[in-house]
Short mmCIF file of C-alpha atoms in Angstrom, two decimals:
data_model
loop_
_atom_site.label_atom_id
_atom_site.label_comp_id
_atom_site.label_asym_id
_atom_site.label_seq_id
_atom_site.Cartn_x
_atom_site.Cartn_y
_atom_site.Cartn_z
CA MET A 1 -53.20 32.49 11.63
CA PHE A 2 -50.55 32.60 8.88
CA SER A 3 -49.31 29.12 9.87
CA ARG A 4 -52.21 27.69 7.89
CA LEU A 5 -50.84 29.35 4.75
CA ILE A 6 -47.53 27.51 5.01
CA ILE A 7 -47.55 24.11 3.33
CA PHE A 8 -44.65 21.80 4.04
CA GLY A 9 -44.79 19.76 0.82
CA ASP A 10 -47.64 17.25 0.46
CA LEU A 11 -48.59 16.77 4.10
CA TYR A 12 -52.28 16.22 3.46
CA SER A 13 -51.62 12.51 2.95
CA ILE A 14 -50.47 12.05 6.56
CA GLY A 15 -53.90 13.07 7.84
CA THR A 16 -53.34 16.71 8.71
CA THR A 17 -56.46 18.86 9.20
CA LYS A 18 -54.63 21.89 7.75
CA LYS A 19 -55.42 23.95 10.84
CA GLY A 20 -51.82 25.01 11.48
CA ILE A 21 -51.19 22.63 14.37
CA GLY A 22 -47.87 21.36 12.98
CA PRO A 23 -46.41 24.84 12.37
CA ALA A 24 -47.60 25.96 15.81
CA TYR A 25 -45.80 23.07 17.53
CA SER A 26 -42.76 23.70 15.35
CA ALA A 27 -42.68 27.31 16.58
CA LYS A 28 -43.01 26.07 20.15
CA ALA A 29 -40.07 23.68 19.76
CA SER A 30 -37.91 26.38 18.16
CA ARG A 31 -38.83 28.76 21.01
CA SER A 32 -40.12 31.36 18.59
CA GLY A 33 -43.86 31.02 19.17
CA LEU A 34 -46.39 33.27 20.82
CA ARG A 35 -48.05 32.31 24.09
CA VAL A 36 -51.50 33.23 25.40
CA HIS A 37 -50.21 35.84 27.87
CA HIS A 38 -48.64 37.76 24.98
CA LEU A 39 -52.15 38.54 23.71
CA PHE A 40 -52.78 40.84 26.65
CA ASP A 41 -49.74 43.04 26.09
CA HIS A 42 -50.59 44.63 22.77
CA GLY A 43 -47.22 46.29 22.22
CA THR A 44 -45.23 43.12 22.91
CA PHE A 45 -47.62 40.97 20.91
CA SER A 46 -47.52 43.25 17.87
CA GLN A 47 -43.73 43.41 17.91
CA LYS A 48 -43.30 39.64 18.24
CA PHE A 49 -45.98 38.93 15.66
CA ARG A 50 -44.40 41.16 13.01
CA LYS A 51 -41.01 39.57 13.67
CA ILE A 52 -42.44 36.06 13.23
CA VAL A 53 -44.19 36.94 9.97
CA GLU A 54 -41.01 38.52 8.58
CA GLY A 55 -39.14 35.38 9.51
CA ARG A 56 -41.65 33.27 7.57
CA PHE A 57 -41.33 35.54 4.55
CA LYS A 58 -37.57 35.05 4.58
CA ARG A 59 -37.86 31.29 4.91
CA TYR A 60 -40.72 30.51 2.53
CA GLY A 61 -40.79 33.53 0.23
CA HIS A 62 -43.38 36.28 0.26
CA PHE A 63 -47.03 35.20 0.38
CA GLU A 64 -50.17 37.29 0.52
CA TYR A 65 -50.87 38.16 4.14
CA ASP A 66 -52.15 41.33 5.87
CA THR A 67 -50.04 41.43 9.02
CA GLU A 68 -51.56 44.62 10.47
CA ALA A 69 -55.14 43.48 9.91
CA GLU A 70 -54.33 40.23 11.68
CA ILE A 71 -52.86 42.10 14.65
CA VAL A 72 -56.09 44.10 14.94
CA ARG A 73 -58.12 40.87 14.75
CA TYR A 74 -56.09 39.29 17.55
CA GLN A 75 -56.48 42.41 19.69
CA GLU A 76 -60.25 42.02 19.40
CA LEU A 77 -60.05 38.30 20.12
CA ALA A 78 -57.89 38.95 23.18
CA GLU A 79 -60.71 40.90 24.84
CA ARG A 80 -63.15 38.05 24.20
CA LEU A 81 -60.71 35.41 25.44
CA LYS A 82 -59.50 37.22 28.56
CA PRO A 83 -62.34 36.08 30.91
CA PHE A 84 -61.52 32.45 30.10
CA VAL A 85 -57.74 32.57 30.57
CA VAL A 86 -56.35 31.33 33.87
CA ASP A 87 -53.05 30.08 35.29
CA SER A 88 -53.78 26.48 34.36
CA VAL A 89 -51.27 24.91 36.76
CA SER A 90 -52.71 26.76 39.76
CA TYR A 91 -56.25 26.05 38.55
CA ILE A 92 -55.67 22.30 38.19
CA HIS A 93 -53.78 21.93 41.46
CA LYS A 94 -56.41 23.89 43.38
CA ALA A 95 -58.95 21.37 42.12
CA LEU A 96 -56.67 18.50 43.16
CA ALA A 97 -56.23 20.01 46.63
CA GLU A 98 -60.01 20.25 46.95
CA LYS A 99 -60.21 16.54 45.98
CA LYS A 100 -62.31 17.28 42.92
CA GLN A 101 -62.53 14.64 40.22
CA ILE A 102 -60.65 15.56 37.05
CA LEU A 103 -61.36 13.73 33.79
CA VAL A 104 -58.83 14.16 30.98
CA GLU A 105 -59.83 13.00 27.51
CA GLY A 106 -57.23 12.22 24.86
CA ALA A 107 -57.98 13.67 21.44
CA ASN A 108 -55.94 11.16 19.42
CA ALA A 109 -54.92 7.53 19.76
CA LEU A 110 -51.41 6.44 20.75
CA MET A 111 -50.38 5.55 17.19
CA LEU A 112 -50.54 9.27 16.38
CA ASP A 113 -48.15 10.09 19.22
CA LEU A 114 -45.10 12.06 18.10
CA ASP A 115 -42.72 9.66 19.88
CA PHE A 116 -44.46 6.28 20.06
CA GLY A 117 -46.74 6.40 17.02
CA THR A 118 -46.25 5.57 13.33
CA TYR A 119 -43.79 8.42 12.74
CA PRO A 120 -43.87 10.47 10.53
CA PHE A 121 -47.57 9.71 10.06
CA VAL A 122 -48.42 11.25 13.42
CA THR A 123 -49.69 14.43 15.02
CA SER A 124 -47.38 17.02 16.57
CA SER A 125 -47.98 16.37 20.25
CA SER A 126 -47.87 13.67 22.90
CA THR A 127 -51.11 11.70 22.70
CA SER A 128 -49.99 9.15 25.30
CA ILE A 129 -50.77 9.37 28.99
CA GLY A 130 -47.57 11.42 29.26
CA GLY A 131 -49.46 14.27 27.61
CA VAL A 132 -51.57 14.58 30.76
CA CYS A 133 -48.42 15.47 32.71
CA THR A 134 -46.71 17.66 30.12
CA GLY A 135 -49.90 19.33 28.91
CA LEU A 136 -51.64 20.02 32.23
CA GLY A 137 -48.84 19.91 34.78
CA ILE A 138 -50.41 17.01 36.67
CA PRO A 139 -47.85 14.83 38.50
CA PRO A 140 -47.82 11.15 37.41
CA ARG A 141 -48.66 9.94 40.93
CA ARG A 142 -51.92 11.94 40.86
CA ILE A 143 -53.25 9.92 37.92
CA SER A 144 -55.48 7.36 39.61
CA LYS A 145 -56.89 5.45 36.64
CA SER A 146 -56.26 5.11 32.90
CA ILE A 147 -59.04 3.84 30.64
CA GLY A 148 -58.30 2.77 27.07
CA VAL A 149 -61.11 3.65 24.64
CA MET A 150 -60.99 1.47 21.54
CA LYS A 151 -63.21 0.45 18.65
CA ALA A 152 -64.01 -3.16 17.80
CA TYR A 153 -62.11 -2.56 14.56
CA THR A 154 -59.23 -0.30 13.52
CA THR A 155 -59.40 3.07 11.75
CA ARG A 156 -57.03 5.82 10.72
CA VAL A 157 -57.12 8.98 8.60
CA GLY A 158 -54.47 9.77 6.01
CA GLY A 159 -51.37 7.80 5.11
CA GLY A 160 -49.21 5.51 7.19
CA PRO A 161 -48.92 1.78 7.90
CA PHE A 162 -52.17 -0.12 8.34
CA PRO A 163 -51.54 -3.89 8.33
CA THR A 164 -55.19 -4.93 8.77
CA GLU A 165 -56.71 -2.43 6.34
CA LEU A 166 -59.70 -3.68 4.33
CA LEU A 167 -60.05 -2.33 0.79
CA ASP A 168 -63.16 -4.37 0.01
CA ASP A 169 -66.87 -4.56 0.79
CA ILE A 170 -66.19 -5.23 4.47
CA GLY A 171 -64.07 -2.10 4.66
CA ASN A 172 -66.89 -0.14 3.01
CA HIS A 173 -69.34 -1.66 5.49
CA LEU A 174 -67.24 -0.46 8.44
CA GLN A 175 -67.01 3.02 6.90
CA GLU A 176 -70.70 3.40 6.08
CA VAL A 177 -72.37 1.65 9.02
CA GLY A 178 -69.79 2.94 11.48
CA ALA A 179 -70.07 6.50 10.08
CA GLU A 180 -66.29 6.64 9.77
CA PHE A 181 -65.76 10.15 8.47
CA GLY A 182 -63.32 12.69 9.90
CA VAL A 183 -65.03 15.22 12.18
CA THR A 184 -62.92 18.16 11.00
CA THR A 185 -62.19 17.22 7.39
CA GLY A 186 -65.14 15.00 6.49
CA ARG A 187 -62.74 12.53 4.85
CA ARG A 188 -63.50 8.82 4.89
CA ARG A 189 -61.47 7.00 7.50
CA ARG A 190 -59.50 3.94 6.46
CA CYS A 191 -60.94 0.86 8.16
CA GLY A 192 -59.71 -2.63 8.96
CA TRP A 193 -59.81 -5.53 11.40
CA LEU A 194 -58.92 -5.01 15.06
CA ASP A 195 -55.15 -5.07 15.52
CA LEU A 196 -54.21 -6.47 18.94
CA VAL A 197 -50.52 -5.74 18.29
CA VAL A 198 -51.39 -2.05 18.30
CA VAL A 199 -53.65 -2.49 21.33
CA LYS A 200 -50.82 -4.22 23.24
CA HIS A 201 -48.34 -1.51 22.21
CA SER A 202 -50.70 1.17 23.48
CA THR A 203 -51.38 -0.73 26.70
CA MET A 204 -47.68 -1.12 27.51
CA ILE A 205 -47.12 2.63 27.20
CA ASN A 206 -50.33 3.91 28.78
CA GLY A 207 -50.85 1.22 31.43
CA TYR A 208 -54.63 0.96 31.11
CA ASP A 209 -56.65 -0.15 34.12
CA ALA A 210 -59.65 -0.97 31.93
CA PHE A 211 -60.93 -0.82 28.36
CA ASN A 212 -64.05 0.75 26.93
CA LEU A 213 -64.81 -1.23 23.76
CA THR A 214 -67.03 0.73 21.35
CA LYS A 215 -68.82 0.08 18.06
CA LEU A 216 -69.08 -3.67 18.56
CA ASP A 217 -72.55 -3.50 16.98
CA ILE A 218 -71.00 -2.40 13.65
CA LEU A 219 -69.81 -6.01 13.25
CA ASP A 220 -73.33 -7.43 13.74
CA GLN A 221 -74.05 -8.19 10.09
CA LEU A 222 -70.70 -9.78 9.23
CA GLU A 223 -70.46 -13.51 8.55
CA GLU A 224 -67.03 -13.65 10.17
CA ILE A 225 -64.58 -11.35 11.88
CA LYS A 226 -60.79 -11.40 12.04
CA VAL A 227 -58.35 -10.05 14.61
CA ALA A 228 -54.61 -9.49 14.19
CA ILE A 229 -52.65 -11.27 16.94
CA GLY A 230 -49.08 -10.73 15.71
CA TYR A 231 -46.71 -9.76 12.90
CA ASN A 232 -44.51 -12.23 11.07
CA VAL A 233 -41.33 -10.85 9.45
CA GLU A 234 -39.03 -13.19 7.51
CA GLY A 235 -40.46 -16.21 9.28
CA LYS A 236 -40.07 -14.74 12.75
CA ARG A 237 -42.82 -13.36 14.93
CA LEU A 238 -42.10 -9.87 16.22
CA GLU A 239 -42.34 -9.22 19.94
CA GLY A 240 -44.15 -5.93 19.49
CA PHE A 241 -44.98 -3.16 17.04
CA PRO A 242 -41.89 -2.68 14.83
CA GLY A 243 -39.83 0.50 14.89
CA GLU A 244 -39.49 0.14 11.12
CA HIS A 245 -43.16 0.42 10.32
CA SER A 246 -42.86 -0.91 6.78
CA GLN A 247 -42.16 -4.33 8.33
CA ALA A 248 -45.72 -4.51 9.56
CA SER A 249 -47.24 -3.37 6.28
CA ASN A 250 -45.02 -5.35 3.92
CA HIS A 251 -45.21 -8.73 5.62
CA GLY A 252 -48.72 -8.65 6.97
CA PRO A 253 -50.30 -9.65 10.27
CA LEU A 254 -51.05 -13.07 11.72
CA MET A 255 -54.83 -13.30 11.92
CA THR A 256 -57.26 -15.31 14.01
CA LEU A 257 -60.78 -15.97 12.71
CA SER A 258 -64.23 -16.10 14.27
CA SER A 259 -66.74 -17.67 11.87
CA ARG A 260 -70.51 -17.14 11.60
CA PHE A 261 -70.42 -14.09 13.83
CA ARG A 262 -73.85 -12.57 13.12
CA HIS A 263 -74.74 -11.73 16.71
CA THR A 264 -76.62 -8.61 17.70
CA CYS A 265 -74.85 -6.37 20.17
CA LYS A 266 -77.48 -3.65 20.28
CA GLY A 267 -79.16 -3.11 23.60
#
């Protein structure tokens, strides 16, 4: 869609996939976006679509875009999508009433959450457990268990604070052996030691019942491993992850060390 043509300055550094997610959420928040049901009313969709494109032209200046061809393309896509579109709230609650098991998988970690993450180096949605309620219409009391999935080290894509980042051979080892490349963009992920301050921050918000620790075997060949256990700012240890994120990056983490690691974790 035309949202992908709109570039808000140099946003690539924050880790965006350039798929138009940010502009789509912006349209949602401004109450000017299109919703799935609009696809199936061609007259309404076409009218709203033209109005949105004209609004973008006024705001960002004219850019090359074939509005009518795009409307035709969406009309064709609507027919393909129609068999898969349901009233999601009714669908989910019918499954709950039938006591079916529902597994919800988060696409991004908490530190990319729009509210609780390393703003503005975040995504455009709620990646916390709250997203289960706001995204699917599931009541909080129907969530029976929350499992935190975490790596044995820390990674992130794009800019933003990263107190335990490793810009050395160990960081390269984590990237290469751990195959740390973005699925959508193919970019190398930034890698560093496990940050328990971030883990604690995420746990407080999401209330995990258990953890699934992954990629422990990537540390097999290392002589020693380090783990961040706190942040020290101006001689004082912070109680949690700082609201002013530069505090974490500028002053550095308190680390604990495990020497002569070299254990095999492969089954």
